[in-house]
XYZ file of C-alpha atoms in Angstrom:
506
model
C -81.977 -6.397 29.854
C -85.603 -5.232 29.646
C -85.919 -4.439 25.957
C -89.367 -5.082 24.455
C -89.311 -8.516 22.807
C -89.439 -8.667 19.059
C -92.702 -10.519 19.410
C -94.175 -7.280 20.755
C -95.995 -4.986 18.345
C -94.657 -1.475 17.825
C -97.181 1.100 16.780
C -96.177 4.415 15.151
C -98.652 7.288 15.160
C -97.876 9.960 12.572
C -96.522 8.901 9.175
C -94.412 11.819 8.052
C -90.679 11.462 7.441
C -89.833 10.896 11.109
C -92.702 8.443 11.692
C -91.743 6.393 8.675
C -88.067 6.420 9.728
C -88.904 5.148 13.232
C -91.222 2.490 11.815
C -88.445 1.315 9.526
C -86.020 1.017 12.442
C -88.498 -1.089 14.441
C -89.427 -3.167 11.404
C -85.853 -4.054 10.507
C -85.222 -4.943 14.137
C -87.833 -7.679 13.859
C -91.034 -6.239 15.282
C -94.527 -6.209 13.877
C -95.224 -2.593 13.065
C -98.617 -0.883 12.727
C -98.850 2.534 11.210
C -101.588 4.994 12.087
C -102.382 8.450 10.821
C -105.429 10.591 11.477
C -105.510 11.645 7.790
C -107.486 9.073 5.810
C -105.338 6.935 3.495
C -102.085 8.341 4.877
C -101.125 5.200 6.795
C -101.546 3.034 3.657
C -99.377 5.422 1.626
C -96.691 5.324 4.299
C -96.778 1.546 4.371
C -96.288 1.429 0.624
C -93.407 3.894 0.901
C -91.792 1.682 3.551
C -92.104 -1.345 1.285
C -90.253 0.565 -1.388
C -87.532 1.455 1.135
C -87.152 -2.217 2.029
C -86.847 -3.063 -1.653
C -84.006 -0.518 -1.990
C -82.279 -1.961 1.102
C -82.477 -5.415 -0.398
C -81.182 -4.182 -3.807
C -78.170 -2.610 -2.013
C -77.471 -5.782 -0.105
C -78.188 -4.344 3.315
C -80.861 -6.893 3.991
C -81.594 -10.178 2.255
C -84.563 -10.793 0.094
C -85.901 -13.136 2.797
C -85.498 -10.435 5.442
C -87.262 -7.970 3.167
C -90.168 -10.301 2.661
C -90.471 -11.077 6.387
C -90.386 -7.385 7.226
C -93.009 -6.598 4.604
C -95.274 -9.283 6.181
C -94.873 -7.732 9.584
C -95.964 -4.235 8.410
C -99.564 -3.168 8.324
C -101.507 0.154 8.243
C -104.190 0.768 10.906
C -107.462 2.276 9.834
C -108.477 3.185 13.353
C -106.679 4.044 16.642
C -108.379 1.034 18.177
C -106.335 -1.258 15.872
C -103.382 -0.451 18.122
C -104.925 -2.294 21.053
C -102.232 -5.043 21.212
C -99.221 -2.711 21.042
C -96.292 -3.216 23.419
C -94.880 0.206 22.470
C -96.524 3.230 20.849
C -94.262 5.954 19.435
C -95.912 9.244 18.501
C -94.497 11.423 15.762
C -97.293 13.936 14.958
C -97.151 17.730 14.790
C -95.335 19.603 17.562
C -98.554 20.811 19.183
C -99.056 20.085 22.846
C -102.881 19.817 22.828
C -102.825 17.400 19.901
C -100.281 15.155 21.562
C -102.119 15.213 24.881
C -105.393 14.330 23.157
C -103.759 11.430 21.320
C -102.216 9.864 24.391
C -105.357 10.354 26.428
C -107.204 8.369 23.787
C -104.437 5.737 23.592
C -104.538 5.202 27.351
C -108.115 3.822 26.964
C -107.033 1.463 24.139
C -103.622 -0.090 24.811
C -102.865 -2.647 27.536
C -101.635 -1.481 30.958
C -98.052 -2.618 30.282
C -97.784 -0.808 26.934
C -94.983 1.749 26.899
C -96.043 5.182 25.553
C -93.417 7.400 23.910
C -93.279 10.797 22.211
C -90.693 11.769 19.682
C -91.048 15.470 20.487
C -87.943 17.533 19.959
C -89.064 20.704 21.792
C -92.056 20.123 24.033
C -91.966 19.049 27.636
C -92.355 15.332 28.049
C -93.888 16.039 31.476
C -96.482 18.311 29.955
C -97.426 15.828 27.183
C -98.023 13.217 29.865
C -99.800 15.636 32.170
C -103.447 14.512 31.486
C -102.672 10.776 31.726
C -103.885 8.677 34.593
C -100.723 6.587 34.428
C -97.849 8.861 33.391
C -95.274 6.521 34.849
C -95.143 4.506 31.633
C -94.626 7.614 29.481
C -91.189 8.580 28.104
C -89.542 10.677 25.443
C -87.828 8.778 22.624
C -86.232 11.486 20.533
C -84.844 10.103 17.253
C -82.816 12.232 14.896
C -83.617 12.672 11.232
C -83.111 10.465 9.186
C -83.977 7.907 11.945
C -82.736 4.832 10.052
C -79.253 6.358 9.611
C -78.484 8.480 12.657
C -77.585 6.391 15.673
C -78.535 8.712 18.534
C -81.726 8.405 20.538
C -82.381 10.627 23.536
C -84.375 8.818 26.205
C -86.150 11.452 28.273
C -87.653 10.831 31.677
C -90.550 13.140 32.480
C -91.273 14.228 36.018
C -93.494 11.226 36.635
C -91.751 8.648 34.437
C -90.996 5.341 36.239
C -87.367 4.274 36.207
C -88.423 0.888 34.812
C -90.163 2.534 31.845
C -87.070 4.635 31.067
C -84.873 1.551 31.300
C -87.147 -0.410 28.952
C -87.076 2.481 26.453
C -83.264 2.742 26.712
C -82.750 -1.034 26.284
C -85.181 -1.191 23.351
C -83.421 1.552 21.512
C -80.133 -0.228 22.088
C -81.603 -3.512 20.817
C -82.666 -1.661 17.694
C -78.959 -0.897 17.023
C -79.160 2.678 18.254
C -76.983 4.572 20.743
C -79.330 5.758 23.480
C -78.512 8.419 26.064
C -80.484 9.256 29.185
C -81.749 12.753 29.735
C -83.953 14.670 32.199
C -86.945 16.565 30.915
C -85.325 19.956 30.247
C -85.992 22.377 27.389
C -84.128 21.087 24.318
C -83.077 17.902 26.107
C -79.328 17.396 25.506
C -78.596 18.206 21.890
C -81.024 21.009 21.177
C -80.085 22.647 24.465
C -76.305 22.474 24.240
C -76.152 23.120 20.439
C -77.886 26.515 20.665
C -74.658 28.525 20.833
C -73.349 26.927 17.596
C -76.155 28.730 15.735
C -76.612 31.671 18.062
C -73.001 32.868 18.159
C -72.622 32.640 14.331
C -75.740 34.696 13.943
C -74.535 37.116 16.540
C -71.182 37.486 14.816
C -72.993 38.082 11.550
C -75.201 40.778 13.136
C -72.048 42.425 14.473
C -70.713 42.262 10.892
C -67.708 40.295 11.964
C -67.863 38.435 8.618
C -70.275 37.205 5.990
C -72.067 33.847 6.341
C -69.748 31.988 3.942
C -66.662 33.126 5.858
C -68.160 32.317 9.299
C -69.071 28.854 8.053
C -65.593 28.310 6.648
C -63.850 29.397 9.884
C -65.932 27.029 11.958
C -65.693 24.196 9.478
C -62.033 24.469 8.417
C -60.708 26.029 11.573
C -62.537 24.110 14.263
C -63.452 20.854 12.533
C -67.202 21.088 12.501
C -68.657 19.110 9.546
C -70.915 21.965 8.419
C -71.006 25.662 9.233
C -74.047 26.989 11.077
C -75.467 28.932 8.101
C -75.340 25.996 5.684
C -76.567 23.677 8.394
C -79.616 25.812 9.243
C -80.385 26.085 5.535
C -80.405 22.287 5.474
C -82.505 21.942 8.639
C -84.865 24.679 7.529
C -84.597 28.200 8.905
C -88.205 28.034 10.139
C -87.543 24.784 11.922
C -84.278 25.944 13.519
C -85.750 29.269 14.568
C -88.826 27.592 16.044
C -86.641 25.317 18.219
C -84.576 28.265 19.333
C -87.652 30.242 20.220
C -89.172 27.274 22.039
C -86.027 26.729 24.165
C -85.723 30.463 24.909
C -89.386 30.638 25.983
C -89.137 27.498 28.100
C -86.152 28.971 29.936
C -88.213 32.071 30.690
C -86.395 34.216 28.103
C -82.967 33.583 29.531
C -80.574 35.893 27.583
C -78.236 32.961 26.910
C -80.878 31.520 24.582
C -82.035 34.758 22.905
C -83.138 34.174 19.279
C -81.638 36.100 16.343
C -83.434 39.048 14.706
C -81.513 38.301 11.522
C -82.859 34.754 11.383
C -86.370 36.003 12.229
C -86.280 38.365 9.224
C -85.102 35.445 6.990
C -88.023 33.317 8.127
C -90.455 36.201 7.677
C -89.187 36.564 4.102
C -89.975 32.930 3.366
C -86.302 32.119 2.797
C -86.339 28.874 4.667
C -83.274 27.287 3.158
C -82.806 24.413 0.724
C -86.482 23.431 0.694
C -87.415 26.965 -0.359
C -84.584 27.269 -2.877
C -82.930 30.002 -0.874
C -81.930 30.781 2.662
C -78.552 32.270 3.636
C -77.387 30.833 0.332
C -79.045 30.537 -3.080
C -79.900 26.912 -4.109
C -81.355 27.729 -7.523
C -79.946 25.571 -10.332
C -76.638 26.986 -11.488
C -76.316 29.366 -8.506
C -72.740 29.645 -7.208
C -72.006 29.419 -3.510
C -70.216 32.558 -2.292
C -66.554 31.915 -1.384
C -65.214 32.794 2.046
C -63.123 35.888 2.405
C -59.553 34.706 2.133
C -56.437 36.882 2.603
C -53.928 37.197 -0.257
C -50.641 35.385 0.081
C -48.006 37.117 2.186
C -44.344 36.182 2.645
C -43.489 34.104 5.699
C -41.442 35.810 8.363
C -37.898 34.521 8.760
C -38.129 34.625 12.516
C -40.549 35.462 15.333
C -40.222 36.047 19.081
C -42.038 33.903 21.598
C -42.834 35.388 24.958
C -44.285 32.776 27.317
C -46.221 29.598 26.529
C -49.198 29.798 24.221
C -52.355 28.605 26.013
C -54.254 25.318 25.478
C -54.340 23.872 21.983
C -52.326 26.856 20.706
C -49.201 25.468 22.377
C -48.660 23.221 19.320
C -48.034 26.333 17.183
C -44.454 26.370 18.483
C -43.861 22.975 16.901
C -45.580 23.986 13.700
C -43.494 27.203 13.432
C -40.260 25.250 13.917
C -41.382 22.615 11.382
C -42.035 25.370 8.870
C -38.356 26.477 9.209
C -39.172 29.788 10.909
C -36.684 30.689 13.664
C -37.883 31.395 17.186
C -35.817 34.103 18.814
C -36.013 36.336 21.790
C -37.789 33.815 24.060
C -38.645 34.940 27.546
C -41.085 34.134 30.335
C -44.250 36.151 30.888
C -45.239 34.930 34.337
C -48.952 34.100 34.514
C -49.862 35.994 31.369
C -50.745 34.022 28.203
C -47.978 33.702 25.679
C -47.506 36.139 22.830
C -45.767 35.815 19.446
C -43.758 38.916 18.569
C -43.869 39.579 14.834
C -40.824 40.934 13.004
C -42.269 44.397 12.792
C -42.875 44.530 16.563
C -46.684 43.794 16.671
C -47.975 41.236 19.147
C -49.813 38.142 17.860
C -51.899 36.329 20.459
C -54.841 33.967 20.906
C -58.057 35.829 21.505
C -59.006 36.095 25.188
C -62.441 37.480 24.626
C -61.732 41.164 24.461
C -61.370 42.925 21.107
C -57.832 43.341 19.808
C -58.187 47.077 20.044
C -58.549 46.855 23.878
C -55.355 44.802 24.244
C -52.588 46.098 26.442
C -50.033 45.152 23.757
C -50.668 48.199 21.620
C -50.242 47.082 18.030
C -51.942 43.727 18.252
C -53.214 40.953 15.932
C -55.443 38.295 17.484
C -55.958 34.764 16.076
C -58.998 32.659 16.727
C -59.215 29.406 18.642
C -58.827 26.048 16.907
C -59.498 22.758 18.657
C -56.642 21.268 16.617
C -54.173 23.737 15.073
C -52.281 20.999 13.314
C -55.351 19.755 11.471
C -56.933 23.184 10.912
C -56.799 24.539 7.333
C -58.153 28.013 8.039
C -57.551 30.571 10.825
C -59.380 33.798 11.477
C -57.329 36.915 12.312
C -58.346 40.352 13.486
C -56.298 43.446 14.207
C -56.376 46.387 16.592
C -56.958 49.811 15.182
C -53.385 50.731 15.863
C -52.010 47.728 13.926
C -50.905 48.405 10.359
C -51.602 46.525 7.153
C -47.986 45.320 7.355
C -48.605 43.864 10.833
C -51.657 41.969 9.568
C -49.735 40.761 6.522
C -46.939 39.399 8.763
C -49.444 37.477 10.857
C -51.210 36.157 7.742
C -47.860 35.137 6.246
C -47.002 33.244 9.402
C -50.158 31.121 9.353
C -49.960 30.673 5.614
C -46.470 29.259 6.089
C -48.064 26.753 8.452
C -50.400 25.580 5.657
C -53.469 27.596 6.729
C -55.722 29.824 4.725
C -56.448 33.098 6.551
C -59.719 34.984 6.906
C -59.490 38.488 8.295
C -62.615 39.447 10.247
C -63.841 42.549 11.983
C -62.529 43.157 15.503
C -65.421 41.731 17.619
C -65.227 40.249 21.144
C -64.298 36.581 21.167
C -63.934 36.331 17.375
C -65.873 33.301 15.988
C -64.624 29.930 17.131
C -63.570 30.932 20.599
C -66.861 32.438 21.658
C -68.847 29.564 20.100
C -66.820 26.779 21.677
C -66.671 28.541 25.065
C -70.416 28.905 25.133
C -71.027 25.279 24.176
C -68.594 24.131 26.942
C -70.382 26.321 29.461
C -73.751 24.970 28.495
C -72.431 21.405 28.803
C -70.816 21.949 32.208
C -73.995 23.609 33.401
C -76.119 20.694 32.183
C -73.958 18.195 34.068
C -74.236 20.269 37.282
C -78.034 20.357 36.888
C -78.121 16.588 36.297
C -79.630 16.893 32.853
C -77.409 13.973 31.777
C -74.090 12.373 32.571
C -70.882 13.791 31.149
C -70.412 10.682 28.990
C -73.980 10.897 27.597
C -73.584 14.585 26.855
C -70.385 14.055 24.898
C -71.887 11.063 23.085
C -75.003 12.984 22.211
C -73.166 15.984 20.762
C -70.831 13.774 18.722
C -73.557 11.573 17.302
C -76.544 13.958 17.297
C -74.906 16.927 15.577
C -71.637 15.371 14.455
C -69.375 17.632 16.572
C -65.633 16.951 16.210
C -65.525 16.059 19.947
C -67.520 16.219 23.095
C -67.837 19.606 24.772
C -66.722 18.184 28.152
C -63.658 16.763 26.439
C -63.078 20.324 25.156
C -63.419 21.616 28.721
C -60.499 19.397 29.772
C -58.344 20.334 26.775
C -58.985 24.072 26.970
C -59.097 24.260 30.741
C -62.107 25.567 32.666
C -60.158 28.623 33.778
C -59.461 29.655 30.174
C -63.156 29.229 29.195
C -64.300 31.101 32.273
C -61.883 33.955 31.697
C -62.876 34.262 28.044
C -66.598 34.341 28.989
C -65.886 36.847 31.774
C -64.204 39.113 29.229
C -67.162 38.743 26.791
C -69.554 39.439 29.636
C -67.669 42.593 30.481
C -67.786 43.726 26.848
C -71.488 42.840 26.342
C -74.385 43.903 28.629
C -77.263 41.640 29.429
C -75.754 38.480 30.992
C -75.646 36.422 27.772
C -71.978 35.457 28.357
C -71.886 35.332 32.176
C -70.224 32.022 33.063
C -72.421 29.527 34.870
C -71.782 28.892 38.530
C -70.817 25.323 37.581
C -68.069 26.574 35.249
C -66.817 29.035 37.860
C -66.625 26.231 40.440
C -64.863 23.939 38.015
C -62.363 26.684 37.249
C -61.713 27.304 40.916
C -61.115 23.614 41.583
C -58.772 23.480 38.597
C -56.867 26.412 39.989
C -56.484 24.715 43.420
C -55.193 21.580 41.768
C -52.655 23.525 39.753
């Protein structure tokens, strides 16, 4: 193991929320920590704030009084950059401005010893570009902590184009020694999390722009139907609409305006209006005192059908619906095979009920058709989105709603848009993850770990690829691509290859 010894000094440059959080992690791990900020007096204020945090940790019993006192003795503000001359590791957490970061590290290179590891906590800039002006970029890495750094376990360890393997290993092992869960990543726009998570926000915004549903309903469908801890609208309100939109724009620009990463005009208008989320008192939702959060659109109760027909096997996770239907006491009659076609539930009135395949319900070959959205776990889901073809009647939709309500689900009826809400979101996340593996951005294990820990996903996207099947994801994206011009939904070559291999195995 090559972790920096606790006898080595850790310097943190930039004393905002993230800088203080990183300093706390290093301090509690046993290092001497020096804080520096270019703004006069800021480092001293940050040191005082850290002491108060240590006091709170001791009051809560998370560290002992002796550990608090020892940590306090190891902490000191630095009045000048030259005071960092004995650092074994310098972590930068200043503004996301490339020239400022380059200038800082160029100055540090003249001050710190030759074996000092230099690290940036950038979330959106190129690690390679930040290290570009350095004479010795081999010792430079990205150490991307997530906010709040003391609580969130994930650290992305990013190797720039010129980063030495030994430096990346030291950074990885040091993060692990600090009690974090590090993952390795190549220097690509957005790294792992901010690259692969883009569709979670982008597809919700796209569905909103298509007027599939209102923000509260889209959030509820993804939260209660797919198991995400927060919906994308409430999450971006928490992150800050300006921050989230800036990261999206940065990744899009860095990928030469690839349509898969296109920012949202609706979010741009929100940012332009100053509605940045919780910190501004309003974003997609109103956070003023006494303001009520809008409720998701929920269908009225409908009677459960006494029986349904089942033609073929329902695909992927939807296969468990057969068990749920039987457990609810609803008879399954008229079963028959459908060849290679995905299974269909035949409702009592004759309408077809099927999992979305990407195309709108109105384009289905089944005539009167109701589509239901994807869930990663239909047994655990508490809400399902439905949409109906133009030829389906209100009675058809009520029968479908009654069926899912009998299974213990609330139902949200949304506009008939391609891919609905969960299916298009999950399919895009899976495609981004498969593509990242093929491009050697990170290993499959590190990608799944990063998405579970970094953004609290209910599973890893490569695990989802196995459960859903690459062919199903490819076919859904192909259908979306056919419905939507511009290439946004075109499956990656890596997903196509994976689907072909799966088909050969089957």
